[in-house]
XYZ file of C-alpha atoms in Angstrom:
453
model
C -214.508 -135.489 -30.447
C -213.992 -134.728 -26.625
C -216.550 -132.746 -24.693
C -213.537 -130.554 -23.160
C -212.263 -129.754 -27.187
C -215.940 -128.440 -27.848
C -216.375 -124.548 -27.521
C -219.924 -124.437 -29.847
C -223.358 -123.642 -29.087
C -225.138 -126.363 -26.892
C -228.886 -126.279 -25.888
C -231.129 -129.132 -24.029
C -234.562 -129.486 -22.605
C -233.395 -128.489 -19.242
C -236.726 -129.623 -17.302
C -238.564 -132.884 -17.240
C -240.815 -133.618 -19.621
C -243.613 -135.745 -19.799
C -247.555 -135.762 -21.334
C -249.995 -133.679 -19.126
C -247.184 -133.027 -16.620
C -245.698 -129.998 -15.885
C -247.154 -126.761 -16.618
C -243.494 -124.334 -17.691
C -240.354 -126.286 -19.672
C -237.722 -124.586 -20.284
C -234.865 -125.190 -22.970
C -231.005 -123.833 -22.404
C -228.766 -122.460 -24.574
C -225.288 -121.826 -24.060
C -222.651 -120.580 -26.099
C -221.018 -117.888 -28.382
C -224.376 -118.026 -29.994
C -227.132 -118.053 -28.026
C -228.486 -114.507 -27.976
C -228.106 -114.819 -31.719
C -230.575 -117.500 -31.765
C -232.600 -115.952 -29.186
C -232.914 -113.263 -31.028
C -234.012 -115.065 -34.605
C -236.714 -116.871 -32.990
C -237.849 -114.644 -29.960
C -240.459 -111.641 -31.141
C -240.889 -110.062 -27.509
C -244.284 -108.181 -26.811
C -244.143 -104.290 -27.383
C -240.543 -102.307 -26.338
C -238.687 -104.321 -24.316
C -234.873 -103.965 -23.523
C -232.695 -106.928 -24.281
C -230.404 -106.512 -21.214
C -228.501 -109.226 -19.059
C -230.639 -110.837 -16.684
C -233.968 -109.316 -17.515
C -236.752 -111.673 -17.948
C -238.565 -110.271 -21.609
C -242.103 -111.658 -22.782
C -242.696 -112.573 -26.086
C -243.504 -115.658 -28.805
C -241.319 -117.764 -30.032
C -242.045 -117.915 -34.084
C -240.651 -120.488 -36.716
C -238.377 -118.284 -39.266
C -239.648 -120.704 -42.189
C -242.621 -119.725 -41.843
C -243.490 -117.267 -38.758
C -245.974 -119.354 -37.158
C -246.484 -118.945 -33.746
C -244.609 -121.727 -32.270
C -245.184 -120.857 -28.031
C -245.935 -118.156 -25.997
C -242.830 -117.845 -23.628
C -240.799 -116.041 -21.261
C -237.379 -115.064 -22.577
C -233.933 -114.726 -19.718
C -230.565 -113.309 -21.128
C -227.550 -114.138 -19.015
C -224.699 -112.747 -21.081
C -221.248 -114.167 -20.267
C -219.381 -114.544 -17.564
C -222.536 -114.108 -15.054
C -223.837 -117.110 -15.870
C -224.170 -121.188 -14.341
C -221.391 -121.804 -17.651
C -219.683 -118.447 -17.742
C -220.919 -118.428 -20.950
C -224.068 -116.328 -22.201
C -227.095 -118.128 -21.732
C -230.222 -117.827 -23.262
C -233.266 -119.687 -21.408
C -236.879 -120.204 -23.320
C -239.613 -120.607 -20.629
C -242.239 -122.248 -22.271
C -245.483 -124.137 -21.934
C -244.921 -127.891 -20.628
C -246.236 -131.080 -21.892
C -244.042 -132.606 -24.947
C -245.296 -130.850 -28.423
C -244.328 -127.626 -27.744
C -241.195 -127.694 -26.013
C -240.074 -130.277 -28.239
C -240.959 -128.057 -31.242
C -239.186 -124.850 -29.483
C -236.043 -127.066 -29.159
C -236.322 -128.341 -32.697
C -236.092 -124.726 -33.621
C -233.250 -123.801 -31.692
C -231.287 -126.787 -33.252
C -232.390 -125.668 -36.621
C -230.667 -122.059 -35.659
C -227.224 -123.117 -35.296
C -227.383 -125.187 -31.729
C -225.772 -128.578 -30.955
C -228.061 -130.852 -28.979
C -225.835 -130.720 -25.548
C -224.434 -134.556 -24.250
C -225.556 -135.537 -20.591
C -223.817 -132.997 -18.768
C -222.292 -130.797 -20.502
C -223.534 -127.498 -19.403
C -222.212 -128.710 -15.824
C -219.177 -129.502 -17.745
C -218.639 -126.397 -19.236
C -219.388 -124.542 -16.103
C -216.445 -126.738 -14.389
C -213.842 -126.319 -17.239
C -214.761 -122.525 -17.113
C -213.739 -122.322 -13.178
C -216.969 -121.872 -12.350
C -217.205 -124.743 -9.627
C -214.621 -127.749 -9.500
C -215.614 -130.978 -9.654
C -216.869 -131.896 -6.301
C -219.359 -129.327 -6.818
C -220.472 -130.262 -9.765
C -221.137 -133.906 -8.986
C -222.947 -132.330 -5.674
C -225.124 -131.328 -8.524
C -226.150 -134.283 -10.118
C -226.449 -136.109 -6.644
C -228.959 -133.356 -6.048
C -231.139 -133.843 -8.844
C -231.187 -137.610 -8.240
C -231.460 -138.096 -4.422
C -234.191 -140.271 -3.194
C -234.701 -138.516 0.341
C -234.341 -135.370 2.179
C -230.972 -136.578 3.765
C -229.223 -137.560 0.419
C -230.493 -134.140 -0.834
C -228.592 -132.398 2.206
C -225.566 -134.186 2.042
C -225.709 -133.284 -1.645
C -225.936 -129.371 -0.696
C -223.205 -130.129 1.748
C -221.105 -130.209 -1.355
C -222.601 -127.613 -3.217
C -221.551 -125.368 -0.729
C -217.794 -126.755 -1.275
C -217.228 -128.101 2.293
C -216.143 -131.093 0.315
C -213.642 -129.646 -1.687
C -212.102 -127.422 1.309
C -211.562 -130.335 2.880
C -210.121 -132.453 0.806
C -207.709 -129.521 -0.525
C -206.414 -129.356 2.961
C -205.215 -132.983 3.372
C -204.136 -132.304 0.039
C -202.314 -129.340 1.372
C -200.662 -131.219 4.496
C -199.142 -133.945 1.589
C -197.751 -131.638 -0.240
C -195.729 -129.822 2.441
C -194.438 -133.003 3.472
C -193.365 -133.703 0.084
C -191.621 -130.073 -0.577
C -189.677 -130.869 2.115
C -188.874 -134.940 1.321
C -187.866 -133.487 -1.982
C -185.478 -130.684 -0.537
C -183.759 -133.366 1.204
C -183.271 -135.307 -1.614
C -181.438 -132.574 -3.455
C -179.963 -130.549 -0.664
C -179.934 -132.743 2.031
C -176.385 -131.130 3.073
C -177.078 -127.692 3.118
C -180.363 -128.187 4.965
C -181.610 -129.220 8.523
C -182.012 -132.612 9.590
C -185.297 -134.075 8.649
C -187.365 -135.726 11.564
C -188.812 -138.603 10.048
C -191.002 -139.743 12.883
C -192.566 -136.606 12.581
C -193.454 -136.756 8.209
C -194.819 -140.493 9.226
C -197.147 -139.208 12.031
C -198.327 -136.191 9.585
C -198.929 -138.700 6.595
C -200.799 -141.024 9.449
C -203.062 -138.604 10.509
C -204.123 -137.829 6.997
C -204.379 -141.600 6.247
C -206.949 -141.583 9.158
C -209.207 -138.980 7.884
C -209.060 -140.406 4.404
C -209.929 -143.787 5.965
C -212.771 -142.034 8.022
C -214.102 -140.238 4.561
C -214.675 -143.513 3.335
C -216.343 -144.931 5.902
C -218.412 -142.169 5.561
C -218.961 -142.285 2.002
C -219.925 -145.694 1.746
C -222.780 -144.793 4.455
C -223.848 -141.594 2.525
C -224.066 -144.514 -0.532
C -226.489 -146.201 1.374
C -228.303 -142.686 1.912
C -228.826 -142.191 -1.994
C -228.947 -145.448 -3.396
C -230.980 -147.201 -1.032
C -231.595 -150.410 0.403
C -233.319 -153.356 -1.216
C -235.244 -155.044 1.364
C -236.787 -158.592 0.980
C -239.322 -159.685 3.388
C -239.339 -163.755 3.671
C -241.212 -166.124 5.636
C -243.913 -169.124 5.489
C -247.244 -168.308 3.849
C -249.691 -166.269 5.872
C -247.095 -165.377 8.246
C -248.539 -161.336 7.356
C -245.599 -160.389 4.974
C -248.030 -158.555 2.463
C -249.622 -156.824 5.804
C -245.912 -155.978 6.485
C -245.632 -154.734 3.381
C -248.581 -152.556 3.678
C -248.426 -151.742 6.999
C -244.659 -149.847 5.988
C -245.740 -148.383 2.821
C -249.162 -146.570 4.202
C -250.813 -148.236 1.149
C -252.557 -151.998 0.648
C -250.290 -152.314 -2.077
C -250.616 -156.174 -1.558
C -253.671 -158.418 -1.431
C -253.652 -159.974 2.087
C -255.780 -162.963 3.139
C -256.374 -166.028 5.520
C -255.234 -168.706 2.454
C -251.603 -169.362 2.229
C -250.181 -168.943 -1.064
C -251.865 -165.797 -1.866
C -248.936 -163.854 -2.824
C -247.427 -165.572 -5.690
C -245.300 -163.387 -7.590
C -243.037 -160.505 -6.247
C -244.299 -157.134 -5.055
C -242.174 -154.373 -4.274
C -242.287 -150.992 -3.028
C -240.215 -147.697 -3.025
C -240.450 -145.936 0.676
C -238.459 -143.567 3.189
C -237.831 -145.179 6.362
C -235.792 -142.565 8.926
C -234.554 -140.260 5.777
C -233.090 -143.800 3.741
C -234.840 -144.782 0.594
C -235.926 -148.409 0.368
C -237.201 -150.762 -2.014
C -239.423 -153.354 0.016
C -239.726 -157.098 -1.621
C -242.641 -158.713 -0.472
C -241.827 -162.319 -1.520
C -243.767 -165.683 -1.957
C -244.905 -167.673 1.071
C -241.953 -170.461 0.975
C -243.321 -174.105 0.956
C -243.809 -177.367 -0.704
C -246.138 -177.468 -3.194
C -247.552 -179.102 -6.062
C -248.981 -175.663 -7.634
C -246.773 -174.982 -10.675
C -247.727 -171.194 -10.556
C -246.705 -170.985 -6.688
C -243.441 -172.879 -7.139
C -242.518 -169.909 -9.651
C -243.170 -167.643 -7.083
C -241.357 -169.016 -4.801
C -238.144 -169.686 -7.026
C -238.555 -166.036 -7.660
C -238.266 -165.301 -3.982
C -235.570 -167.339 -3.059
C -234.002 -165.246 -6.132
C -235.148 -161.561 -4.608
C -233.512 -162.630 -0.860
C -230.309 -164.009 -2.685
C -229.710 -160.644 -4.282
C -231.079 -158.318 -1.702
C -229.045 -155.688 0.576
C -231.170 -157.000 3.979
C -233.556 -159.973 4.485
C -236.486 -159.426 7.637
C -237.472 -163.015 8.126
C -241.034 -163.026 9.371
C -242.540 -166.051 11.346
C -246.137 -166.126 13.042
C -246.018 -165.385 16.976
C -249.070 -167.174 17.537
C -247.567 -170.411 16.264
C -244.114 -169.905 17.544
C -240.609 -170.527 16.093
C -240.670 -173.472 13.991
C -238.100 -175.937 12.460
C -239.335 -174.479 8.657
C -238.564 -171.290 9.785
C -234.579 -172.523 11.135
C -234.206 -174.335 7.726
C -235.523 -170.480 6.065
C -232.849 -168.734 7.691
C -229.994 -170.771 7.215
C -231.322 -170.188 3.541
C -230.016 -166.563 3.892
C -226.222 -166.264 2.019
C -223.776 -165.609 4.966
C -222.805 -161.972 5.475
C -226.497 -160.604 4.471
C -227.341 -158.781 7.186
C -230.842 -160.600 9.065
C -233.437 -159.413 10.697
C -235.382 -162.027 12.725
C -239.365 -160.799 13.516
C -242.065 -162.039 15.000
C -245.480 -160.633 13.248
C -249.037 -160.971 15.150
C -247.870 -160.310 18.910
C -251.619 -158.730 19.205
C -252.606 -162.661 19.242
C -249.753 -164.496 20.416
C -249.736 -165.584 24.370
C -246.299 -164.747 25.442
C -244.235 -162.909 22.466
C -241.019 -161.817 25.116
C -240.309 -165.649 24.802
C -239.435 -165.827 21.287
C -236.605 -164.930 18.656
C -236.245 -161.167 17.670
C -238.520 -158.361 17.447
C -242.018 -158.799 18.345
C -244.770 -156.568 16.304
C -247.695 -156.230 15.202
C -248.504 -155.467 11.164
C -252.461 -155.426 12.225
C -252.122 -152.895 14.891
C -248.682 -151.069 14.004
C -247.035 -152.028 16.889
C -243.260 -152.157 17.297
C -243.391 -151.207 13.745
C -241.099 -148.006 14.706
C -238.568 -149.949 16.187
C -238.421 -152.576 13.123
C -237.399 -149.326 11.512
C -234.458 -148.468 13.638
C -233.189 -152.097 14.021
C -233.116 -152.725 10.515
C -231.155 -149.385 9.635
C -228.947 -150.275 12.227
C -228.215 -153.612 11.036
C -227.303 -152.397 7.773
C -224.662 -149.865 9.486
C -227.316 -146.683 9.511
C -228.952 -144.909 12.260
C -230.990 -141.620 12.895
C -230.767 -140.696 9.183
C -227.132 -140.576 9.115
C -227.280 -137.362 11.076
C -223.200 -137.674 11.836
C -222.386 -137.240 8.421
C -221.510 -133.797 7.518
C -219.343 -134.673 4.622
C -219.834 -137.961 2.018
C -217.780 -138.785 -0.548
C -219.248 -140.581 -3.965
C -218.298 -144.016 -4.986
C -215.941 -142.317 -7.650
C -214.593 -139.976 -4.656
C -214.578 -143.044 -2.410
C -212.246 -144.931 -4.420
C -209.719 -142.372 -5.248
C -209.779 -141.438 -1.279
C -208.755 -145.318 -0.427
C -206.145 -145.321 -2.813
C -204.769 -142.344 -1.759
C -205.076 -143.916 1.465
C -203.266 -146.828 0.454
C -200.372 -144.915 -1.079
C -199.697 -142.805 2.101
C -199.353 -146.532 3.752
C -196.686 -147.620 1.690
C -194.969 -144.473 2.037
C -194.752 -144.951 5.899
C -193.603 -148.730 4.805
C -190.926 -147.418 2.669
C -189.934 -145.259 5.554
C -190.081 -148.420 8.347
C -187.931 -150.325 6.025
C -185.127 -147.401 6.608
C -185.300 -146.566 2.661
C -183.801 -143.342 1.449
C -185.543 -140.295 1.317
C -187.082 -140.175 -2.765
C -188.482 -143.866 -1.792
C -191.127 -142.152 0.371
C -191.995 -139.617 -1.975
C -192.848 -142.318 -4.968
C -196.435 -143.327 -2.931
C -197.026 -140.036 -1.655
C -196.918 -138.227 -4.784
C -199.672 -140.838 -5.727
C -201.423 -139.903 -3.137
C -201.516 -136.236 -4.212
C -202.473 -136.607 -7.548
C -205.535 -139.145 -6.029
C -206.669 -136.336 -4.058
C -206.630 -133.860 -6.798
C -208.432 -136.003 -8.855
C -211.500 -135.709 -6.715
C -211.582 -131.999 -6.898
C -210.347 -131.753 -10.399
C -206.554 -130.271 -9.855
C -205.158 -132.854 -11.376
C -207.750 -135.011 -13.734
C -207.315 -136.535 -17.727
C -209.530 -135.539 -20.301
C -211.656 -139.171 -20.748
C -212.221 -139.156 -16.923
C -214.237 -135.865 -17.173
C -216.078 -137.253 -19.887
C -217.191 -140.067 -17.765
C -217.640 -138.538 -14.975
C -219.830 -136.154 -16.708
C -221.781 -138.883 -19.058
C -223.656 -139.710 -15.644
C -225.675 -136.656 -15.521
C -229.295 -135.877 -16.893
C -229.295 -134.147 -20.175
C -229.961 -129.898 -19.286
C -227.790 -129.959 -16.506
């Protein structure tokens, strides 16, 4: 049965929960039910008023048996002033996993559905709460990686997003109102100017085109970029490694071959989350164990978003180190650098950046160039607006529509021709705010959230 076709009593763990971690959980109930199970389980302290967003303080007791399950904080949000528009009933309890998992047990036992990923979110967009742009601004929130994706996320919240796709939308749709008028009274009517629908439907292609170039930055913003740092052995990749991260996460010695399997790293360089590889000195050698390591990093830099090929400054650019990077697959964006300029004679003489793991210097601008390299720069601080991947998509096919539209109207075809693509285009634009959307794409665009939101 469809999320959508559900109107029953949900409730989730709405916090994270782990062992030790976390000292308040809290479990959500939504629904024509929930102060009815609030009320069977919730004894509140003394005479206290159950009234619409009032916090009450009380225990939470098992109706089998009226143990004392937890010691909680009780918050009523009767319909429509809640995140669903439907009353909400919110059990703030102790964290950890026994109890809250207990409480939540309870609640199900009452008469609540355990809620599907999403579904409060859900219900809060099919009750006009917030459209859909908002509510994937949401999710994004919960699961950015750095300060910037977590902006750009709040960006939507705030529905610049949706205002401004709605207007493009807007500017289609008056061109279409009048393409269609023409169709059906072209003889009692004006003379259309044609030049003027295909600029209009240009200039909206434009700023569709520019949302997606946008978007797929902002991608890069809340994904990430997997980084794999390659070279010889002892060339200081593992000082690299730990020089970046603030941590010796990786054993570093004089002896080649000392990293032999493959390290990596989560970090925030400039606002972008990265995952740092530190690979296996690449050579020729007899040690089975090494050769592993090895296959496993010509593997990582195969696969991975940007490859920093490192190569000793002290010893200069060698002919290993050409054959290395012409082992880089073409269109993987490279950065050539030269580690240990503290001990090298002349380091302006050779390829790339020169720094210094040891000391930290040019460290900063290893940073920048690699960002840059990968089409990002001061934190993506142009972006006021990103799209999603899902938003991305429907924005280049609407993009794509509005250009055969203007094809339809260079090849001198009549008037309803034109409005074939652009009523595509339309409905792809109200498909990222949710005006126009089907049933099973809510479902999946909602299946991608955490559970409790």
């Amino acid at each position: 049965m469809s999320l959508a076709a559900r109107d029953d009593t949900i409730a989730a763990i709405a916090t994270a929960v782990a062992a030790g971690a976390g000292s308040v959980a809290i479990v959500r109930i939504s629904g024509p039910q929930a102060e009815a199970i609030g009320r069977q389980l919730f004894q509140p302290a003394g005479q206290q008023s159950w009234e619409s967003h009032r916090v009450l303080y009380g225990h939470v007791n098992d109706p089998a048996n009226g143990d004392v399950v937890d010691e909680v904080l009780l918050l009523l949000m009767r319909a429509p002033r809640s995140f669903t528009r439907e009353t909400v009933v919110e059990f703030h309890g102790h964290g950890g996993l026994v109890a809250v998992q207990r409480l939540l047990e309870l609640v199900l036992a009452a008469g609540a559905r355990r809620a599907l990923p999403g579904e409060f979110s859900q219900r809060a967009f099919l009750n006009g709460r917030l459209d859909l742009t908002r509510a994937e601004a949401i999710s994004e929130l919960v699961s950015a990686r750095s300060r910037r994706a977590a902006e750009l996320a709040m960006a939507g919240l705030d529905g610049g997003l949706q205002q401004r796709i709605e207007a493009l939308r807007d500017q289609l749709l008056d061109q279409l109102c009048e393409l269609e008028a023409r169709v059906d009274f072209e003889e009692d009517l004006p003379s259309l100017d044609g030049a003027a629908v295909c600029t209009a439907l240009r200039d909206v292609q434009q700023a569709l085109d520019q949302l997606v170039l946008d978007g797929q930055q902002a991608q890069l913003l809340r994904d990430g970029l997997r980084v794999a740092i390659i070279g010889r052995p002892n060339v200081g990749k593992s000082s690299l490694l730990n020089a970046l991260s603030g941590q010796e996460r990786a054993i570093v010695t004089d002896l080649p071959g000392t990293t032999r399997d493959l390290l990596d790293y989560d970090l925030v360089l400039q606002g972008v989350p990265i995952t740092l590889l530190d690979t296996a000195g690449i050579r020729s050698t007899a040690d089975r164990v090494e050769q592993l390591g090895i296959e496993r990093s010509r593997a990582a830099f195969a696969s991975a978003d940007a490859v920093v090929l490192l190569y000793d400054l002290s010893r200069g650019w060698s002919p290993d180190d050409s054959a290395l990077r012409n082992e880089v697959p073409d269109g993987t964006p490279l950065l050539v650098v030269g580690n240990k300029s503290d001990l090298a004679a002349e380091p302006a003489t050779t390829q790339g950046l020169a720094i210094s793991a040891r000391s930290g210097l040019g460290l900063a601008e290893l940073s920048s160039a690699l960002l840059k390299l990968c089409g990002l720069s001061g934190e993506g601080q142009g972006l006021l607006l990103a799209l999603n991947q899902r938003q991305c998509d429907l924005a280049a096919a609407a993009s794509a529509a509005l250009g055969r539209s203007q094809q339809a109207a260079r090849d001198g075809l009549p008037w309803d021709f034109w409005t074939i693509d652009l009523r595509e285009a339309i409905r792809a634009l109200g498909e990222i705010t949710g005006a126009e959307i089907t049933e099973a794409v809510l479902d999946r665009v909602f299946s991608r959230f955490c559970i409790g939101k």
